[in-house]
PDB file of C-alpha atoms and ligand atoms in Angstrom:
ATOM      1  CA  MET F   1      -9.088  31.868 -96.057  1.00  0.00           C
ATOM      2  CA  LYS F   2      -5.614  32.463 -94.680  1.00  0.00           C
ATOM      3  CA  TYR F   3      -3.147  29.608 -94.693  1.00  0.00           C
ATOM      4  CA  GLU F   4      -1.475  28.862 -91.385  1.00  0.00           C
ATOM      5  CA  LEU F   5       2.155  27.805 -91.596  1.00  0.00           C
ATOM      6  CA  TYR F   6       3.656  26.138 -88.547  1.00  0.00           C
ATOM      7  CA  TYR F   7       7.434  25.928 -88.397  1.00  0.00           C
ATOM      8  CA  TRP F   8      10.107  26.274 -85.710  1.00  0.00           C
ATOM      9  CA  PRO F   9      10.607  29.999 -85.020  1.00  0.00           C
ATOM     10  CA  GLY F  10      13.873  31.784 -85.748  1.00  0.00           C
ATOM     11  CA  ILE F  11      15.172  29.614 -88.589  1.00  0.00           C
ATOM     12  CA  GLN F  12      14.477  29.254 -92.279  1.00  0.00           C
ATOM     13  CA  GLY F  13      14.803  25.462 -92.214  1.00  0.00           C
ATOM     14  CA  ARG F  14      12.429  23.348 -94.254  1.00  0.00           C
ATOM     15  CA  GLY F  15       9.731  25.927 -93.637  1.00  0.00           C
ATOM     16  CA  GLU F  16      11.456  28.211 -96.127  1.00  0.00           C
ATOM     17  CA  PHE F  17      10.559  25.994 -99.091  1.00  0.00           C
ATOM     18  CA  VAL F  18       6.911  26.520 -98.175  1.00  0.00           C
ATOM     19  CA  ARG F  19       7.353  30.256 -97.513  1.00  0.00           C
ATOM     20  CA  LEU F  20       8.896  30.793-100.951  1.00  0.00           C
ATOM     21  CA  ALA F  21       5.904  29.150-102.628  1.00  0.00           C
ATOM     22  CA  LEU F  22       3.421  31.137-100.542  1.00  0.00           C
ATOM     23  CA  GLU F  23       5.269  34.365-101.327  1.00  0.00           C
ATOM     24  CA  GLN F  24       5.524  33.712-105.061  1.00  0.00           C
ATOM     25  CA  ALA F  25       1.804  32.852-105.081  1.00  0.00           C
ATOM     26  CA  ASP F  26       1.039  36.050-103.173  1.00  0.00           C
ATOM     27  CA  ALA F  27      -1.058  33.871-100.870  1.00  0.00           C
ATOM     28  CA  ALA F  28      -2.427  35.155 -97.584  1.00  0.00           C
ATOM     29  CA  TYR F  29      -0.729  33.272 -94.751  1.00  0.00           C
ATOM     30  CA  VAL F  30       0.223  33.553 -91.125  1.00  0.00           C
ATOM     31  CA  ASP F  31       3.618  32.276 -90.024  1.00  0.00           C
ATOM     32  CA  VAL F  32       2.091  31.196 -86.733  1.00  0.00           C
ATOM     33  CA  ALA F  33       5.171  30.247 -84.743  1.00  0.00           C
ATOM     34  CA  ARG F  34       6.812  33.603 -85.446  1.00  0.00           C
ATOM     35  CA  GLY F  35       4.007  35.406 -83.650  1.00  0.00           C
ATOM     36  CA  LYS F  36       3.259  35.786 -79.954  1.00  0.00           C
ATOM     37  CA  ASN F  37       3.502  32.474 -78.039  1.00  0.00           C
ATOM     38  CA  GLY F  38       4.441  30.997 -81.398  1.00  0.00           C
ATOM     39  CA  GLU F  39       6.288  27.911 -80.245  1.00  0.00           C
ATOM     40  CA  ALA F  40       3.499  27.012 -77.814  1.00  0.00           C
ATOM     41  CA  LYS F  41       0.993  27.254 -80.678  1.00  0.00           C
ATOM     42  CA  LEU F  42       3.152  24.971 -82.804  1.00  0.00           C
ATOM     43  CA  MET F  43       3.415  22.425 -79.996  1.00  0.00           C
ATOM     44  CA  ARG F  44      -0.347  22.588 -79.493  1.00  0.00           C
ATOM     45  CA  VAL F  45      -0.963  21.670 -83.145  1.00  0.00           C
ATOM     46  CA  LEU F  46       1.593  18.858 -83.004  1.00  0.00           C
ATOM     47  CA  GLU F  47      -0.144  17.423 -79.937  1.00  0.00           C
ATOM     48  CA  ASP F  48      -3.751  18.197 -80.899  1.00  0.00           C
ATOM     49  CA  LYS F  49      -5.731  14.972 -80.490  1.00  0.00           C
ATOM     50  CA  ALA F  50      -8.619  16.405 -82.511  1.00  0.00           C
ATOM     51  CA  ILE F  51      -6.560  16.318 -85.727  1.00  0.00           C
ATOM     52  CA  ALA F  52      -7.459  13.029 -87.414  1.00  0.00           C
ATOM     53  CA  GLN F  53      -4.488  13.103 -89.787  1.00  0.00           C
ATOM     54  CA  PRO F  54      -1.652  14.533 -87.699  1.00  0.00           C
ATOM     55  CA  GLY F  55       1.666  15.510 -89.248  1.00  0.00           C
ATOM     56  CA  TYR F  56       4.837  14.003 -87.827  1.00  0.00           C
ATOM     57  CA  ALA F  57       7.077  17.056 -87.950  1.00  0.00           C
ATOM     58  CA  PRO F  58       7.067  20.694 -89.118  1.00  0.00           C
ATOM     59  CA  PRO F  59       6.582  22.270 -91.574  1.00  0.00           C
ATOM     60  CA  LEU F  60       2.824  21.919 -91.241  1.00  0.00           C
ATOM     61  CA  LEU F  61       0.259  23.800 -93.276  1.00  0.00           C
ATOM     62  CA  LYS F  62      -3.335  24.321 -92.240  1.00  0.00           C
ATOM     63  CA  ALA F  63      -5.555  25.108 -95.208  1.00  0.00           C
ATOM     64  CA  GLY F  64      -9.150  25.329 -94.050  1.00  0.00           C
ATOM     65  CA  SER F  65      -9.954  21.898 -92.654  1.00  0.00           C
ATOM     66  CA  LEU F  66      -6.852  20.329 -94.219  1.00  0.00           C
ATOM     67  CA  HIS F  67      -3.809  19.651 -92.059  1.00  0.00           C
ATOM     68  CA  LEU F  68      -0.820  18.924 -94.277  1.00  0.00           C
ATOM     69  CA  ALA F  69       2.736  17.902 -93.497  1.00  0.00           C
ATOM     70  CA  GLN F  70       5.837  16.832 -95.444  1.00  0.00           C
ATOM     71  CA  THR F  71       7.393  19.718 -97.370  1.00  0.00           C
ATOM     72  CA  ALA F  72       6.995  18.040-100.772  1.00  0.00           C
ATOM     73  CA  ASN F  73       3.363  17.195-100.059  1.00  0.00           C
ATOM     74  CA  ILE F  74       2.580  20.758 -98.978  1.00  0.00           C
ATOM     75  CA  LEU F  75       4.210  22.057-102.152  1.00  0.00           C
ATOM     76  CA  PHE F  76       2.314  19.545-104.281  1.00  0.00           C
ATOM     77  CA  PHE F  77      -0.880  21.025-102.833  1.00  0.00           C
ATOM     78  CA  LEU F  78       0.157  24.681-103.157  1.00  0.00           C
ATOM     79  CA  GLY F  79       1.564  24.144-106.648  1.00  0.00           C
ATOM     80  CA  ALA F  80      -1.757  22.899-107.984  1.00  0.00           C
ATOM     81  CA  ARG F  81      -3.738  25.633-106.252  1.00  0.00           C
ATOM     82  CA  HIS F  82      -1.567  28.574-107.240  1.00  0.00           C
ATOM     83  CA  GLY F  83      -0.262  27.765-110.704  1.00  0.00           C
ATOM     84  CA  LEU F  84       3.176  26.775-109.454  1.00  0.00           C
ATOM     85  CA  ALA F  85       3.038  23.356-111.115  1.00  0.00           C
ATOM     86  CA  PRO F  86       1.908  22.037-114.472  1.00  0.00           C
ATOM     87  CA  LYS F  87      -1.715  20.947-114.878  1.00  0.00           C
ATOM     88  CA  THR F  88      -1.013  17.606-116.508  1.00  0.00           C
ATOM     89  CA  GLU F  89      -0.586  14.494-114.366  1.00  0.00           C
ATOM     90  CA  SER F  90       2.813  13.755-115.877  1.00  0.00           C
ATOM     91  CA  GLY F  91       3.944  17.332-115.218  1.00  0.00           C
ATOM     92  CA  ARG F  92       2.741  17.274-111.607  1.00  0.00           C
ATOM     93  CA  LEU F  93       4.456  13.945-110.968  1.00  0.00           C
ATOM     94  CA  TRP F  94       7.700  15.168-112.539  1.00  0.00           C
ATOM     95  CA  THR F  95       7.676  18.320-110.400  1.00  0.00           C
ATOM     96  CA  ASN F  96       7.001  16.222-107.322  1.00  0.00           C
ATOM     97  CA  GLN F  97       9.830  13.866-108.257  1.00  0.00           C
ATOM     98  CA  LEU F  98      12.249  16.783-108.460  1.00  0.00           C
ATOM     99  CA  GLN F  99      11.016  18.089-105.103  1.00  0.00           C
ATOM    100  CA  LEU F 100      11.521  14.688-103.485  1.00  0.00           C
ATOM    101  CA  THR F 101      15.079  14.657-104.819  1.00  0.00           C
ATOM    102  CA  ILE F 102      15.573  18.061-103.207  1.00  0.00           C
ATOM    103  CA  ALA F 103      14.202  16.572 -99.972  1.00  0.00           C
ATOM    104  CA  ASP F 104      16.847  13.830-100.175  1.00  0.00           C
ATOM    105  CA  LEU F 105      19.550  16.460-100.674  1.00  0.00           C
ATOM    106  CA  VAL F 106      18.215  18.476 -97.729  1.00  0.00           C
ATOM    107  CA  GLU F 107      18.367  15.403 -95.500  1.00  0.00           C
ATOM    108  CA  GLU F 108      22.014  14.929 -96.503  1.00  0.00           C
ATOM    109  CA  VAL F 109      22.785  18.569 -95.738  1.00  0.00           C
ATOM    110  CA  HIS F 110      21.375  18.005 -92.259  1.00  0.00           C
ATOM    111  CA  GLY F 111      23.546  14.910 -91.970  1.00  0.00           C
ATOM    112  CA  THR F 112      26.712  16.951 -92.517  1.00  0.00           C
ATOM    113  CA  HIS F 113      26.337  18.605 -89.108  1.00  0.00           C
ATOM    114  CA  HIS F 114      24.177  15.949 -87.392  1.00  0.00           C
ATOM    115  CA  PRO F 115      25.452  12.630 -88.740  1.00  0.00           C
ATOM    116  CA  ILE F 116      24.840  10.663 -85.529  1.00  0.00           C
ATOM    117  CA  ALA F 117      21.699  12.079 -83.912  1.00  0.00           C
ATOM    118  CA  SER F 118      19.536  15.183 -84.190  1.00  0.00           C
ATOM    119  CA  SER F 119      19.195  15.118 -80.418  1.00  0.00           C
ATOM    120  CA  LEU F 120      22.958  15.618 -79.907  1.00  0.00           C
ATOM    121  CA  TYR F 121      24.769  18.958 -80.232  1.00  0.00           C
ATOM    122  CA  TYR F 122      27.041  19.478 -83.224  1.00  0.00           C
ATOM    123  CA  GLU F 123      29.917  19.740 -80.752  1.00  0.00           C
ATOM    124  CA  ASP F 124      29.214  16.153 -79.675  1.00  0.00           C
ATOM    125  CA  GLN F 125      29.513  14.756 -83.195  1.00  0.00           C
ATOM    126  CA  LYS F 126      32.189  16.955 -84.748  1.00  0.00           C
ATOM    127  CA  ASP F 127      34.533  14.161 -85.846  1.00  0.00           C
ATOM    128  CA  GLU F 128      31.758  12.258 -87.570  1.00  0.00           C
ATOM    129  CA  ALA F 129      30.450  15.505 -89.068  1.00  0.00           C
ATOM    130  CA  LYS F 130      33.841  16.159 -90.602  1.00  0.00           C
ATOM    131  CA  ARG F 131      33.836  12.753 -92.301  1.00  0.00           C
ATOM    132  CA  ALA F 132      30.246  13.131 -93.481  1.00  0.00           C
ATOM    133  CA  ALA F 133      30.844  16.646 -94.788  1.00  0.00           C
ATOM    134  CA  THR F 134      34.015  15.651 -96.629  1.00  0.00           C
ATOM    135  CA  ALA F 135      32.089  13.079 -98.654  1.00  0.00           C
ATOM    136  CA  PHE F 136      29.121  15.406 -99.098  1.00  0.00           C
ATOM    137  CA  VAL F 137      31.262  18.225-100.428  1.00  0.00           C
ATOM    138  CA  ARG F 138      33.373  16.027-102.688  1.00  0.00           C
ATOM    139  CA  GLU F 139      30.804  13.657-104.067  1.00  0.00           C
ATOM    140  CA  ARG F 140      27.261  14.681-103.293  1.00  0.00           C
ATOM    141  CA  ILE F 141      27.180  18.418-104.093  1.00  0.00           C
ATOM    142  CA  PRO F 142      28.598  17.846-107.606  1.00  0.00           C
ATOM    143  CA  LYS F 143      26.337  14.835-108.162  1.00  0.00           C
ATOM    144  CA  TYR F 144      23.124  16.571-107.092  1.00  0.00           C
ATOM    145  CA  LEU F 145      23.845  19.867-108.837  1.00  0.00           C
ATOM    146  CA  GLY F 146      25.044  17.966-111.909  1.00  0.00           C
ATOM    147  CA  TYR F 147      21.707  16.160-111.965  1.00  0.00           C
ATOM    148  CA  PHE F 148      19.722  19.417-111.854  1.00  0.00           C
ATOM    149  CA  GLU F 149      22.010  20.845-114.548  1.00  0.00           C
ATOM    150  CA  ARG F 150      21.057  17.907-116.804  1.00  0.00           C
ATOM    151  CA  VAL F 151      17.373  18.365-116.029  1.00  0.00           C
ATOM    152  CA  LEU F 152      17.620  22.033-116.998  1.00  0.00           C
ATOM    153  CA  ALA F 153      19.494  21.163-120.205  1.00  0.00           C
ATOM    154  CA  ARG F 154      16.903  18.570-121.214  1.00  0.00           C
ATOM    155  CA  ASN F 155      13.797  20.638-120.521  1.00  0.00           C
ATOM    156  CA  ARG F 156      12.263  21.193-123.923  1.00  0.00           C
ATOM    157  CA  GLY F 157       9.651  23.627-122.611  1.00  0.00           C
ATOM    158  CA  ARG F 158      11.659  26.721-121.873  1.00  0.00           C
ATOM    159  CA  GLN F 159      15.299  27.359-121.275  1.00  0.00           C
ATOM    160  CA  GLY F 160      16.002  28.291-117.697  1.00  0.00           C
ATOM    161  CA  VAL F 161      13.352  26.438-115.654  1.00  0.00           C
ATOM    162  CA  LEU F 162      13.206  22.827-114.498  1.00  0.00           C
ATOM    163  CA  VAL F 163       9.737  21.872-115.721  1.00  0.00           C
ATOM    164  CA  GLY F 164       7.835  22.878-118.836  1.00  0.00           C
ATOM    165  CA  SER F 165       7.628  26.525-119.728  1.00  0.00           C
ATOM    166  CA  ARG F 166       6.696  28.168-116.413  1.00  0.00           C
ATOM    167  CA  LEU F 167       8.283  28.635-113.034  1.00  0.00           C
ATOM    168  CA  THR F 168       7.312  25.908-110.535  1.00  0.00           C
ATOM    169  CA  TYR F 169       7.804  25.364-106.830  1.00  0.00           C
ATOM    170  CA  ALA F 170      10.718  23.058-107.705  1.00  0.00           C
ATOM    171  CA  ASP F 171      12.554  26.082-109.177  1.00  0.00           C
ATOM    172  CA  LEU F 172      11.918  28.049-105.982  1.00  0.00           C
ATOM    173  CA  SER F 173      13.259  25.156-103.925  1.00  0.00           C
ATOM    174  CA  LEU F 174      16.378  24.758-106.055  1.00  0.00           C
ATOM    175  CA  PHE F 175      17.008  28.478-105.550  1.00  0.00           C
ATOM    176  CA  GLN F 176      16.836  27.921-101.789  1.00  0.00           C
ATOM    177  CA  VAL F 177      19.207  24.961-101.996  1.00  0.00           C
ATOM    178  CA  VAL F 178      21.814  26.929-103.974  1.00  0.00           C
ATOM    179  CA  ASP F 179      21.452  29.853-101.607  1.00  0.00           C
ATOM    180  CA  GLY F 180      21.870  27.619 -98.571  1.00  0.00           C
ATOM    181  CA  LEU F 181      24.795  25.658 -99.991  1.00  0.00           C
ATOM    182  CA  ARG F 182      26.569  28.930-100.830  1.00  0.00           C
ATOM    183  CA  TYR F 183      26.194  29.966 -97.223  1.00  0.00           C
ATOM    184  CA  ALA F 184      27.276  26.654 -95.721  1.00  0.00           C
ATOM    185  CA  PHE F 185      29.956  25.522 -98.179  1.00  0.00           C
ATOM    186  CA  PRO F 186      31.252  28.621-100.025  1.00  0.00           C
ATOM    187  CA  HIS F 187      34.496  27.006-101.191  1.00  0.00           C
ATOM    188  CA  ALA F 188      32.899  23.820-102.391  1.00  0.00           C
ATOM    189  CA  MET F 189      30.195  25.789-104.163  1.00  0.00           C
ATOM    190  CA  ARG F 190      32.662  27.992-106.018  1.00  0.00           C
ATOM    191  CA  ARG F 191      34.048  24.807-107.526  1.00  0.00           C
ATOM    192  CA  ALA F 192      30.708  23.111-108.159  1.00  0.00           C
ATOM    193  CA  GLU F 193      29.112  26.159-109.757  1.00  0.00           C
ATOM    194  CA  LYS F 194      31.749  26.239-112.508  1.00  0.00           C
ATOM    195  CA  GLU F 195      30.265  22.964-113.768  1.00  0.00           C
ATOM    196  CA  THR F 196      26.622  23.949-113.364  1.00  0.00           C
ATOM    197  CA  PRO F 197      25.967  27.287-115.114  1.00  0.00           C
ATOM    198  CA  ARG F 198      22.272  26.529-115.711  1.00  0.00           C
ATOM    199  CA  VAL F 199      21.686  25.930-112.012  1.00  0.00           C
ATOM    200  CA  VAL F 200      23.409  29.238-111.218  1.00  0.00           C
ATOM    201  CA  ALA F 201      21.300  31.016-113.831  1.00  0.00           C
ATOM    202  CA  LEU F 202      18.104  29.549-112.386  1.00  0.00           C
ATOM    203  CA  HIS F 203      19.062  30.869-108.955  1.00  0.00           C
ATOM    204  CA  ASP F 204      19.304  34.345-110.485  1.00  0.00           C
ATOM    205  CA  VAL F 205      16.003  34.010-112.346  1.00  0.00           C
ATOM    206  CA  VAL F 206      14.204  33.114-109.101  1.00  0.00           C
ATOM    207  CA  ARG F 207      15.988  35.800-107.094  1.00  0.00           C
ATOM    208  CA  ARG F 208      14.750  38.426-109.563  1.00  0.00           C
ATOM    209  CA  GLN F 209      11.097  37.405-109.546  1.00  0.00           C
ATOM    210  CA  PRO F 210       9.371  40.550-108.234  1.00  0.00           C
ATOM    211  CA  LYS F 211       7.508  38.739-105.426  1.00  0.00           C
ATOM    212  CA  ILE F 212      10.583  36.803-104.368  1.00  0.00           C
ATOM    213  CA  ALA F 213      12.849  39.879-104.546  1.00  0.00           C
ATOM    214  CA  ALA F 214      10.402  41.790-102.326  1.00  0.00           C
ATOM    215  CA  TYR F 215      10.257  38.879 -99.883  1.00  0.00           C
ATOM    216  CA  LEU F 216      14.053  38.525 -99.714  1.00  0.00           C
ATOM    217  CA  ALA F 217      14.362  42.228 -98.920  1.00  0.00           C
ATOM    218  CA  SER F 218      11.722  42.047 -96.195  1.00  0.00           C
ATOM    219  CA  THR F 219      11.980  41.099 -92.516  1.00  0.00           C
ATOM    220  CA  ARG F 220       9.871  38.026 -93.267  1.00  0.00           C
ATOM    221  CA  ARG F 221      13.044  36.473 -94.706  1.00  0.00           C
ATOM    222  CA  MET F 222      15.073  35.398 -91.678  1.00  0.00           C
ATOM    223  CA  PRO F 223      18.842  35.602 -91.680  1.00  0.00           C
ATOM    224  CA  ARG F 224      20.806  32.375 -91.805  1.00  0.00           C
ATOM    225  CA  SER F 225      22.358  31.069 -88.662  1.00  0.00           C
ATOM    226  CA  GLU F 226      24.132  28.096 -87.189  1.00  0.00           C
ATOM    227  CA  ASN F 227      20.815  26.892 -85.747  1.00  0.00           C
ATOM    228  CA  GLY F 228      19.363  26.287 -89.182  1.00  0.00           C
ATOM    229  CA  LEU F 229      19.600  23.627 -91.821  1.00  0.00           C
ATOM    230  CA  PHE F 230      22.447  25.234 -93.765  1.00  0.00           C
ATOM    231  CA  ARG F 231      25.207  26.036 -91.269  1.00  0.00           C
ATOM    232  CA  ARG F 232      28.523  27.688 -91.893  1.00  0.00           C
ATOM    233  CA  TYR F 233      31.136  25.653 -90.081  1.00  0.00           C
ATOM    234  CA  PRO F 234      34.353  26.426 -92.008  1.00  0.00           C
ATOM    235  CA  GLU F 235      35.891  23.151 -90.840  1.00  0.00           C
ATOM    236  CA  LEU F 236      33.209  21.288 -92.861  1.00  0.00           C
ATOM    237  CA  ASP F 237      33.799  23.250 -96.081  1.00  0.00           C
ATOM    238  CA  ALA F 238      36.866  21.297 -97.215  1.00  0.00           C
TER     239      ALA F 238
HETATM  240  N1  GSH L   1      10.550  14.848 -94.597  1.00  0.00           N
HETATM  241  C1  GSH L   1      10.027  15.881 -93.760  1.00  0.00           C
HETATM  242  C2  GSH L   1      11.033  16.141 -92.652  1.00  0.00           C
HETATM  243  C3  GSH L   1      10.462  17.003 -91.568  1.00  0.00           C
HETATM  244  C4  GSH L   1      11.518  17.305 -90.512  1.00  0.00           C
HETATM  245  O1  GSH L   1      12.510  16.583 -90.340  1.00  0.00           O
HETATM  246  N2  GSH L   1      11.291  18.386 -89.778  1.00  0.00           N
HETATM  247  C5  GSH L   1      12.233  18.800 -88.759  1.00  0.00           C
HETATM  248  C6  GSH L   1      12.427  20.288 -88.765  1.00  0.00           C
HETATM  249  S1  GSH L   1      13.092  20.817 -90.326  1.00  0.00           S
HETATM  250  C7  GSH L   1      11.714  18.375 -87.405  1.00  0.00           C
HETATM  251  O2  GSH L   1      11.118  19.143 -86.686  1.00  0.00           O
HETATM  252  N3  GSH L   1      11.959  17.113 -87.064  1.00  0.00           N
HETATM  253  C8  GSH L   1      11.553  16.550 -85.808  1.00  0.00           C
HETATM  254  C9  GSH L   1      11.807  15.086 -85.799  1.00  0.00           C
HETATM  255  O3  GSH L   1      12.191  14.520 -86.834  1.00  0.00           O
HETATM  256  O4  GSH L   1      11.615  14.493 -84.739  1.00  0.00           O
HETATM  257  C10 GSH L   1       9.751  17.144 -94.582  1.00  0.00           C
HETATM  258  O5  GSH L   1      10.372  17.309 -95.636  1.00  0.00           O
HETATM  259  O6  GSH L   1       8.918  17.966 -94.195  1.00  0.00           O
END
């Protein structure tokens, strides 16, 4: 069985958290919306009345007869299937908890360039974006990264990963967050990273995983852009 991933074409976005897990798992998947008539296929799934449990928004993952949505939920599923999460209930819940915290962070990143409405252009909410980004950069980046630094320090399993003694999907997602924040807020990140050496080290550990390194060097990894989740608007990187 091949997984089918449905995500908006042309951007990494939230789909990238799922891609990283699929790549690390060496799972067979089709990135449907990147293929021919991709966006139409995505819209068809979103509007398909035959799906009894429809997802609200991409990313969506079709796994056989299962239609899954919500990034953290998809990763919960993939983690269990592909050894990217612990086997114990407490370990799976802890990994999920970390992923949900990453989802909160991601929502706040989106709010730095779209603080008023997703349906409006950035240019129509620039003043509000500036205020939102100022607080995000000053307070939220250090608070979130500081939290993950503490989690890394307290993990008794193995130095260098968030949960237990093996790499999990939460590690892959934290890599993506650091990578995205570096792109969007390079100045703020230079400051924040001085206080969070374990988070920086985890980014490097993930980057060097053979499957991830091969993926990052491939054309499957899309370049960042100002249409994505992490956008480089220098005026927001106070
Ligand atoms: N909490 C959801 C958020 C999903 C989401 O906001 N998806 C965006 C693209 S990254 C979207 O298409 N949203 C459409 C909408 O909210 O109307 C997740 O983590 O998957």
